[in-house]
């Protein structure tokens, strides 16, 4: 397959019969639901092992049906609606939060873009659809989910949910800018916003090796986007009781939990697509096995990579404490955004020089000189800032009136 299968040629999509489209849509939904059910049990098991506990072990073999039991329990609980709530918005908020979480998976490739698998005798791509601006579609639907959280906080008629919703909104704005810059560096390298084309461009080298800073930026921002520990400020129990979903119970609370875990799966799938080669087999396997990237095998490699990233979420929750809200905002605005913008400029410079057929030594010289100049400017700015702070402290201490004897 030509790596330039790009957004300009997506002719393999839109030709499936309607029933095959329905089958693929049901598969995407089932993939998310099964992964969520497994991830909840896995999270509880892993955290229990970290804390030297046993974890769930009653429902099903090794406690694997614990998620199903929890879902049944939540559905059977009383559905309480507080009197001061705006009932229509209060009921719709969980739906608004849950539906966008399922939409992004539609453009994620589970296998090669060519018609490589047979479903009931029809050759089809292992992807529901693709778009020339598929990554922008993912950013757009990811942003819609925040409305559900904000509306849940506002419509509950309570102080704590409102504060949790506002925190989540501020957090989303702060971290989505850096996430978009990380996406943009991938666009510059691949030359396309199509997910299938981005995976095809990683046929010889994954972007985690070419764009390590973008990968680190995305990993940090995806934790902030999903409101997971240590960035779970919108639902911190210590100061907000339960955050934006304090007043929710029964199936509505379950929908918020479902949206959170589906978002975890989605951002992990996006990270796999952009930086980890997507459905491609890992390096040792692909070197000695030619069929590793054909047939149904790509689905296995994709699932393994997604599960490793989900384990990363669990590992963070089990090891790191929750950060303060001011630290969260400082990290987003003073670290992630400046670093992402500077890195994007460097990537754009490298791509421009490569397109102009400059030698690698010249590119390294120009980019290294720019980085060195930025470091020198940053060092000089820190010196002046520190000098100014010391001067203000000295003036403040001199202006204080003498104390009484």
Short mmCIF file of C-alpha atoms in Angstrom, two decimals:
data_model
loop_
_atom_site.label_atom_id
_atom_site.label_comp_id
_atom_site.label_asym_id
_atom_site.label_seq_id
_atom_site.Cartn_x
_atom_site.Cartn_y
_atom_site.Cartn_z
CA UNK A 1 0.00 0.00 0.00
CA UNK A 2 1.38 3.40 -0.95
CA UNK A 3 2.11 5.46 2.19
CA UNK A 4 0.46 8.40 0.54
CA UNK A 5 -2.93 6.78 0.91
CA UNK A 6 -3.92 9.99 2.31
CA UNK A 7 -6.97 11.96 2.73
CA UNK A 8 -6.95 12.63 -1.01
CA UNK A 9 -7.87 8.99 -1.80
CA UNK A 10 -10.34 7.37 0.57
CA UNK A 11 -12.15 5.42 -2.12
CA UNK A 12 -12.24 2.20 -0.07
CA UNK A 13 -14.68 3.86 2.35
CA UNK A 14 -18.33 4.41 1.50
CA UNK A 15 -18.63 1.31 -0.71
CA UNK A 16 -19.71 -1.20 1.96
CA UNK A 17 -23.34 -2.40 1.96
CA UNK A 18 -25.51 -0.92 4.68
CA UNK A 19 -25.60 -4.09 6.76
CA UNK A 20 -21.79 -4.26 6.81
CA UNK A 21 -21.63 -0.66 8.02
CA UNK A 22 -24.04 -1.60 10.82
CA UNK A 23 -21.88 -4.63 11.70
CA UNK A 24 -18.75 -2.48 11.87
CA UNK A 25 -20.52 0.14 13.98
CA UNK A 26 -21.73 -2.54 16.39
CA UNK A 27 -18.19 -3.91 16.54
CA UNK A 28 -16.79 -0.48 17.46
CA UNK A 29 -19.42 -0.10 20.20
CA UNK A 30 -18.79 -3.62 21.49
CA UNK A 31 -15.03 -3.06 21.44
CA UNK A 32 -15.40 0.00 23.66
CA UNK A 33 -17.83 -1.66 26.06
CA UNK A 34 -15.81 -4.86 26.45
CA UNK A 35 -12.60 -2.89 26.91
CA UNK A 36 -14.26 -0.71 29.55
CA UNK A 37 -15.63 -3.71 31.45
CA UNK A 38 -12.21 -5.35 31.41
CA UNK A 39 -10.38 -2.12 32.30
CA UNK A 40 -12.49 -1.53 35.41
CA UNK A 41 -11.71 -5.00 36.77
CA UNK A 42 -8.08 -4.70 35.71
CA UNK A 43 -7.75 -1.34 37.45
CA UNK A 44 -9.16 -2.67 40.70
CA UNK A 45 -6.93 -5.74 40.50
CA UNK A 46 -3.75 -3.79 39.73
CA UNK A 47 -4.37 -1.17 42.42
CA UNK A 48 -5.08 -3.99 44.87
CA UNK A 49 -1.79 -5.67 43.99
CA UNK A 50 0.03 -2.35 44.46
CA UNK A 51 -1.55 -2.03 47.91
CA UNK A 52 -0.92 -5.70 48.82
CA UNK A 53 -4.62 -6.58 48.66
CA UNK A 54 -6.50 -9.29 46.78
CA UNK A 55 -9.02 -7.17 44.91
CA UNK A 56 -12.29 -8.40 43.36
CA UNK A 57 -12.53 -12.19 43.56
CA UNK A 58 -16.20 -13.05 44.12
CA UNK A 59 -18.05 -12.51 40.85
CA UNK A 60 -16.97 -14.85 38.09
CA UNK A 61 -13.59 -16.50 37.63
CA UNK A 62 -10.87 -14.34 39.24
CA UNK A 63 -13.50 -11.64 39.78
CA UNK A 64 -13.75 -10.86 36.05
CA UNK A 65 -17.52 -10.24 36.25
CA UNK A 66 -17.18 -7.55 38.92
CA UNK A 67 -17.84 -4.74 36.42
CA UNK A 68 -21.07 -6.39 35.29
CA UNK A 69 -22.17 -6.80 38.91
CA UNK A 70 -21.40 -3.15 39.62
CA UNK A 71 -23.44 -2.06 36.61
CA UNK A 72 -26.45 -4.10 37.71
CA UNK A 73 -26.13 -2.72 41.23
CA UNK A 74 -26.10 0.88 39.97
CA UNK A 75 -29.14 0.31 37.74
CA UNK A 76 -31.10 -1.09 40.69
CA UNK A 77 -30.30 1.86 42.95
CA UNK A 78 -32.85 4.61 43.55
CA UNK A 79 -32.70 7.39 40.97
CA UNK A 80 -32.77 10.55 43.10
CA UNK A 81 -33.35 13.98 41.56
CA UNK A 82 -32.71 16.92 43.86
CA UNK A 83 -35.46 19.54 44.13
CA UNK A 84 -33.31 22.50 43.09
CA UNK A 85 -32.08 20.80 39.92
CA UNK A 86 -32.97 21.96 36.42
CA UNK A 87 -34.52 18.60 35.64
CA UNK A 88 -34.32 18.59 31.83
CA UNK A 89 -30.67 19.62 31.72
CA UNK A 90 -29.94 17.43 34.75
CA UNK A 91 -31.21 14.36 32.89
CA UNK A 92 -29.60 15.23 29.54
CA UNK A 93 -26.13 16.02 30.95
CA UNK A 94 -25.00 12.36 31.35
CA UNK A 95 -26.18 11.64 27.80
CA UNK A 96 -24.26 14.64 26.44
CA UNK A 97 -21.14 13.42 28.26
CA UNK A 98 -21.45 9.79 27.15
CA UNK A 99 -22.38 10.01 23.45
CA UNK A 100 -19.33 12.01 22.18
CA UNK A 101 -17.05 9.54 23.95
CA UNK A 102 -18.21 6.80 21.55
CA UNK A 103 -17.91 8.86 18.36
CA UNK A 104 -14.14 9.23 17.99
CA UNK A 105 -13.57 5.49 17.59
CA UNK A 106 -15.34 5.64 14.21
CA UNK A 107 -12.22 6.99 12.47
CA UNK A 108 -9.63 4.85 14.30
CA UNK A 109 -8.08 2.15 12.03
CA UNK A 110 -7.94 -1.36 13.49
CA UNK A 111 -6.11 -2.72 10.47
CA UNK A 112 -4.68 -1.85 7.03
CA UNK A 113 -6.61 0.61 4.93
CA UNK A 114 -6.84 -1.80 2.01
CA UNK A 115 -9.60 -4.39 1.80
CA UNK A 116 -7.68 -7.08 3.69
CA UNK A 117 -10.35 -8.95 5.68
CA UNK A 118 -13.52 -10.80 4.73
CA UNK A 119 -16.76 -10.34 6.67
CA UNK A 120 -19.51 -12.72 5.49
CA UNK A 121 -17.86 -12.90 2.08
CA UNK A 122 -17.34 -9.14 1.64
CA UNK A 123 -13.85 -7.64 1.58
CA UNK A 124 -13.69 -4.55 3.77
CA UNK A 125 -11.29 -2.31 5.66
CA UNK A 126 -10.91 -2.77 9.41
CA UNK A 127 -12.13 0.76 10.01
CA UNK A 128 -15.63 2.17 10.12
CA UNK A 129 -14.73 5.24 8.07
CA UNK A 130 -12.00 7.79 7.50
CA UNK A 131 -12.01 11.51 6.79
CA UNK A 132 -9.57 13.96 5.23
CA UNK A 133 -9.70 15.76 8.60
CA UNK A 134 -10.18 12.74 10.85
CA UNK A 135 -7.94 14.08 13.63
CA UNK A 136 -9.83 17.37 13.71
CA UNK A 137 -13.01 15.32 14.02
CA UNK A 138 -11.52 13.57 17.07
CA UNK A 139 -10.58 16.91 18.64
CA UNK A 140 -14.07 18.27 17.98
CA UNK A 141 -16.01 15.37 19.50
CA UNK A 142 -13.62 15.25 22.46
CA UNK A 143 -14.43 18.89 23.16
CA UNK A 144 -18.19 18.31 23.11
CA UNK A 145 -18.07 15.97 26.10
CA UNK A 146 -17.07 18.82 28.41
CA UNK A 147 -20.53 20.35 27.92
CA UNK A 148 -22.06 17.37 29.68
CA UNK A 149 -19.82 17.87 32.72
CA UNK A 150 -20.41 21.63 32.88
CA UNK A 151 -24.17 21.22 32.45
CA UNK A 152 -24.20 18.52 35.13
CA UNK A 153 -22.51 20.86 37.58
CA UNK A 154 -24.74 23.81 36.73
CA UNK A 155 -28.05 21.94 36.65
CA UNK A 156 -27.54 20.14 39.98
CA UNK A 157 -28.42 23.26 41.95
CA UNK A 158 -25.53 22.69 44.34
CA UNK A 159 -22.26 24.48 45.00
CA UNK A 160 -19.85 21.56 44.85
CA UNK A 161 -21.01 20.20 41.46
CA UNK A 162 -20.83 23.72 40.00
CA UNK A 163 -17.25 24.15 41.17
CA UNK A 164 -16.37 20.72 39.78
CA UNK A 165 -17.88 21.58 36.40
CA UNK A 166 -16.00 24.89 36.21
CA UNK A 167 -12.77 23.16 37.15
CA UNK A 168 -13.27 20.61 34.42
CA UNK A 169 -13.96 23.33 31.85
CA UNK A 170 -10.81 25.26 32.79
CA UNK A 171 -8.77 22.07 32.75
CA UNK A 172 -10.07 21.09 29.32
CA UNK A 173 -9.22 24.51 27.85
CA UNK A 174 -5.76 24.51 29.41
CA UNK A 175 -4.72 21.08 28.19
CA UNK A 176 -6.44 20.90 24.82
CA UNK A 177 -4.20 23.64 23.40
CA UNK A 178 -1.07 21.60 24.08
CA UNK A 179 -2.80 18.49 22.75
CA UNK A 180 -3.64 20.27 19.51
CA UNK A 181 -0.01 21.37 19.13
CA UNK A 182 1.12 17.76 19.64
CA UNK A 183 -1.32 16.72 16.91
CA UNK A 184 -0.03 19.44 14.59
CA UNK A 185 3.54 18.13 14.74
CA UNK A 186 2.24 14.72 13.61
CA UNK A 187 0.34 16.39 10.76
CA UNK A 188 3.53 18.13 9.62
CA UNK A 189 5.49 14.88 9.55
CA UNK A 190 2.82 12.70 7.95
CA UNK A 191 1.45 15.29 5.55
CA UNK A 192 -2.13 14.26 6.30
CA UNK A 193 -4.85 14.41 8.95
CA UNK A 194 -6.29 11.07 7.88
CA UNK A 195 -5.78 8.41 10.55
CA UNK A 196 -5.16 5.64 8.02
CA UNK A 197 -2.57 7.76 6.22
CA UNK A 198 -0.80 8.59 9.50
CA UNK A 199 -0.45 4.89 10.30
CA UNK A 200 0.77 4.14 6.76
CA UNK A 201 3.50 6.78 7.12
CA UNK A 202 4.87 4.88 10.14
CA UNK A 203 5.75 1.83 8.05
CA UNK A 204 9.48 2.13 8.78
CA UNK A 205 9.64 4.14 12.01
CA UNK A 206 7.07 4.98 14.64
CA UNK A 207 6.51 8.62 15.49
CA UNK A 208 7.33 8.00 19.15
CA UNK A 209 10.96 7.86 17.93
CA UNK A 210 10.75 10.81 15.54
CA UNK A 211 8.56 13.02 17.75
CA UNK A 212 9.31 12.03 21.37
CA UNK A 213 8.42 15.45 22.77
CA UNK A 214 5.03 15.36 21.04
CA UNK A 215 4.39 11.92 22.54
CA UNK A 216 5.25 13.11 26.06
CA UNK A 217 3.06 16.19 25.62
CA UNK A 218 0.16 14.07 24.43
CA UNK A 219 0.54 11.56 27.28
CA UNK A 220 0.37 14.36 29.87
CA UNK A 221 -2.53 16.13 28.18
CA UNK A 222 -4.56 12.96 27.67
CA UNK A 223 -4.45 12.34 31.44
CA UNK A 224 -5.67 15.90 32.00
CA UNK A 225 -8.37 15.58 29.34
CA UNK A 226 -9.83 12.46 30.93
CA UNK A 227 -9.80 13.92 34.47
CA UNK A 228 -7.80 10.99 35.77
CA UNK A 229 -5.39 10.91 38.70
CA UNK A 230 -3.25 12.84 39.40
CA UNK A 231 -5.29 15.42 37.45
CA UNK A 232 -8.74 14.43 38.77
CA UNK A 233 -9.47 17.85 40.26
CA UNK A 234 -13.08 18.13 38.95
CA UNK A 235 -14.14 15.23 41.18
CA UNK A 236 -11.69 15.47 44.07
CA UNK A 237 -13.29 14.09 47.22
CA UNK A 238 -11.22 16.15 49.64
CA UNK A 239 -12.64 19.55 48.76
CA UNK A 240 -15.59 18.92 46.38
CA UNK A 241 -17.25 15.86 47.97
CA UNK A 242 -17.75 14.11 44.61
CA UNK A 243 -17.27 16.93 42.13
CA UNK A 244 -19.63 17.50 39.23
CA UNK A 245 -21.48 14.19 39.79
CA UNK A 246 -22.11 14.67 43.52
CA UNK A 247 -25.89 14.85 43.07
CA UNK A 248 -26.12 11.95 40.60
CA UNK A 249 -27.04 8.37 41.39
CA UNK A 250 -28.16 5.16 39.73
CA UNK A 251 -27.90 4.92 35.93
CA UNK A 252 -26.97 8.60 35.49
CA UNK A 253 -23.91 8.19 37.68
CA UNK A 254 -23.06 5.02 35.74
CA UNK A 255 -23.19 6.97 32.46
CA UNK A 256 -20.65 9.47 33.76
CA UNK A 257 -18.37 6.63 34.81
CA UNK A 258 -18.87 4.97 31.43
CA UNK A 259 -17.97 8.22 29.63
CA UNK A 260 -14.77 8.53 31.68
CA UNK A 261 -13.56 5.03 30.88
CA UNK A 262 -14.59 5.22 27.22
CA UNK A 263 -12.61 8.45 26.96
CA UNK A 264 -9.62 6.61 28.42
CA UNK A 265 -9.92 3.95 25.72
CA UNK A 266 -10.36 6.58 23.01
CA UNK A 267 -7.33 8.69 23.94
CA UNK A 268 -5.27 5.49 24.24
CA UNK A 269 -6.40 4.45 20.75
CA UNK A 270 -5.47 7.90 19.42
CA UNK A 271 -2.02 7.68 21.03
CA UNK A 272 -1.57 4.25 19.46
CA UNK A 273 -2.57 5.58 16.05
CA UNK A 274 -0.42 8.70 16.14
CA UNK A 275 2.76 7.55 17.85
CA UNK A 276 2.89 3.75 18.27
CA UNK A 277 2.37 2.64 14.69
CA UNK A 278 -1.35 1.97 15.05
CA UNK A 279 -2.17 -1.60 14.05
CA UNK A 280 1.40 -2.40 13.00
CA UNK A 281 3.26 -5.24 14.71
CA UNK A 282 6.12 -4.33 17.06
CA UNK A 283 9.61 -4.21 15.60
CA UNK A 284 10.92 -7.67 16.52
CA UNK A 285 7.78 -9.40 15.23
CA UNK A 286 7.55 -7.49 11.95
CA UNK A 287 11.15 -8.33 11.00
CA UNK A 288 10.81 -12.12 10.87
CA UNK A 289 7.05 -12.55 10.21
CA UNK A 290 5.76 -11.07 6.97
CA UNK A 291 2.12 -11.86 7.72
CA UNK A 292 2.08 -10.02 11.05
CA UNK A 293 0.46 -6.95 9.47
CA UNK A 294 -2.13 -8.81 7.40
CA UNK A 295 -5.47 -10.45 8.05
CA UNK A 296 -6.86 -10.16 11.56
CA UNK A 297 -3.47 -9.99 13.29
CA UNK A 298 -3.29 -6.15 13.23
CA UNK A 299 -6.30 -6.08 15.56
CA UNK A 300 -4.27 -8.01 18.14
CA UNK A 301 -1.32 -5.59 18.02
CA UNK A 302 -3.70 -2.64 18.28
CA UNK A 303 -5.45 -4.08 21.35
CA UNK A 304 -2.14 -4.85 23.07
CA UNK A 305 -0.89 -1.29 22.62
CA UNK A 306 -4.17 0.17 23.89
CA UNK A 307 -4.08 -2.07 26.95
CA UNK A 308 -0.52 -0.98 27.74
CA UNK A 309 -1.62 2.66 27.70
CA UNK A 310 -4.61 1.83 29.89
CA UNK A 311 -2.19 0.21 32.33
CA UNK A 312 -0.31 3.52 32.34
CA UNK A 313 -3.49 5.25 33.57
CA UNK A 314 -3.85 2.66 36.33
CA UNK A 315 -0.19 2.95 37.29
CA UNK A 316 -0.50 6.73 37.67
CA UNK A 317 -3.57 6.36 39.86
CA UNK A 318 -1.85 3.85 42.13
CA UNK A 319 1.40 5.75 42.57
CA UNK A 320 0.93 9.53 42.31
CA UNK A 321 -0.99 11.82 44.69
CA UNK A 322 -3.46 14.39 43.42
CA UNK A 323 -1.83 17.70 42.50
CA UNK A 324 -3.11 21.06 43.70
CA UNK A 325 -5.33 23.01 41.34
CA UNK A 326 -2.85 25.89 41.01
CA UNK A 327 -0.12 23.38 40.13
CA UNK A 328 -2.41 21.87 37.50
CA UNK A 329 -3.01 25.23 35.85
CA UNK A 330 0.65 26.22 36.11
CA UNK A 331 1.71 23.01 34.39
CA UNK A 332 -0.76 23.58 31.57
CA UNK A 333 -0.16 27.26 30.86
CA UNK A 334 3.48 27.79 31.89
CA UNK A 335 5.02 24.49 30.82
CA UNK A 336 2.97 22.45 28.35
CA UNK A 337 1.74 25.25 26.07
CA UNK A 338 5.13 27.04 25.69
CA UNK A 339 6.98 23.75 25.18
CA UNK A 340 4.41 22.54 22.64
CA UNK A 341 4.57 25.78 20.64
CA UNK A 342 8.39 25.83 20.58
CA UNK A 343 8.51 22.14 19.65
CA UNK A 344 5.99 22.70 16.86
CA UNK A 345 8.16 25.49 15.46
CA UNK A 346 11.20 23.21 15.55
CA UNK A 347 9.33 20.41 13.78
CA UNK A 348 8.09 22.83 11.12
CA UNK A 349 11.65 24.10 10.62
CA UNK A 350 13.04 20.58 10.23
CA UNK A 351 10.34 19.61 7.74
CA UNK A 352 10.95 22.77 5.71
CA UNK A 353 14.71 22.16 5.60
CA UNK A 354 14.18 18.53 4.60
CA UNK A 355 11.82 19.54 1.82
CA UNK A 356 14.51 21.93 0.59
CA UNK A 357 16.97 18.98 0.53
CA UNK A 358 19.32 20.29 3.19
CA UNK A 359 21.87 17.85 4.64
CA UNK A 360 21.29 16.35 8.06
CA UNK A 361 24.33 18.20 9.42
CA UNK A 362 22.94 21.55 8.27
CA UNK A 363 19.54 20.75 9.77
CA UNK A 364 21.14 19.77 13.09
CA UNK A 365 23.20 22.98 13.04
CA UNK A 366 20.22 25.26 12.39
CA UNK A 367 17.91 23.54 14.85
CA UNK A 368 20.61 23.19 17.51
CA UNK A 369 21.48 26.87 17.14
CA UNK A 370 17.84 27.84 17.58
CA UNK A 371 17.46 25.66 20.66
CA UNK A 372 20.68 27.07 22.15
CA UNK A 373 19.49 30.62 21.52
CA UNK A 374 16.18 29.88 23.26
CA UNK A 375 17.99 28.38 26.25
CA UNK A 376 20.26 31.42 26.53
CA UNK A 377 17.30 33.80 26.34
CA UNK A 378 15.45 31.78 28.97
CA UNK A 379 18.49 31.82 31.26
CA UNK A 380 18.93 35.58 30.89
CA UNK A 381 15.22 36.16 31.52
CA UNK A 382 15.39 34.05 34.69
CA UNK A 383 18.38 36.07 35.92
CA UNK A 384 16.55 39.38 35.42
CA UNK A 385 13.39 37.97 37.00
CA UNK A 386 15.28 36.73 40.05
CA UNK A 387 17.08 40.05 40.38
CA UNK A 388 13.79 41.94 40.18
CA UNK A 389 12.17 39.73 42.81
CA UNK A 390 15.09 40.25 45.20
CA UNK A 391 14.86 44.01 44.65
CA UNK A 392 11.14 44.05 45.41
CA UNK A 393 11.70 41.97 48.55
CA UNK A 394 14.39 44.39 49.72
CA UNK A 395 12.14 47.40 49.10
CA UNK A 396 9.28 45.72 50.94
CA UNK A 397 11.39 44.92 53.99
CA UNK A 398 12.77 48.47 54.07
CA UNK A 399 9.29 49.98 53.85
CA UNK A 400 7.96 48.03 56.83
CA UNK A 401 7.52 50.19 59.94
CA UNK A 402 9.61 49.24 62.95
CA UNK A 403 7.85 47.04 65.46
CA UNK A 404 6.94 48.06 68.98
CA UNK A 405 9.39 47.32 71.76
#
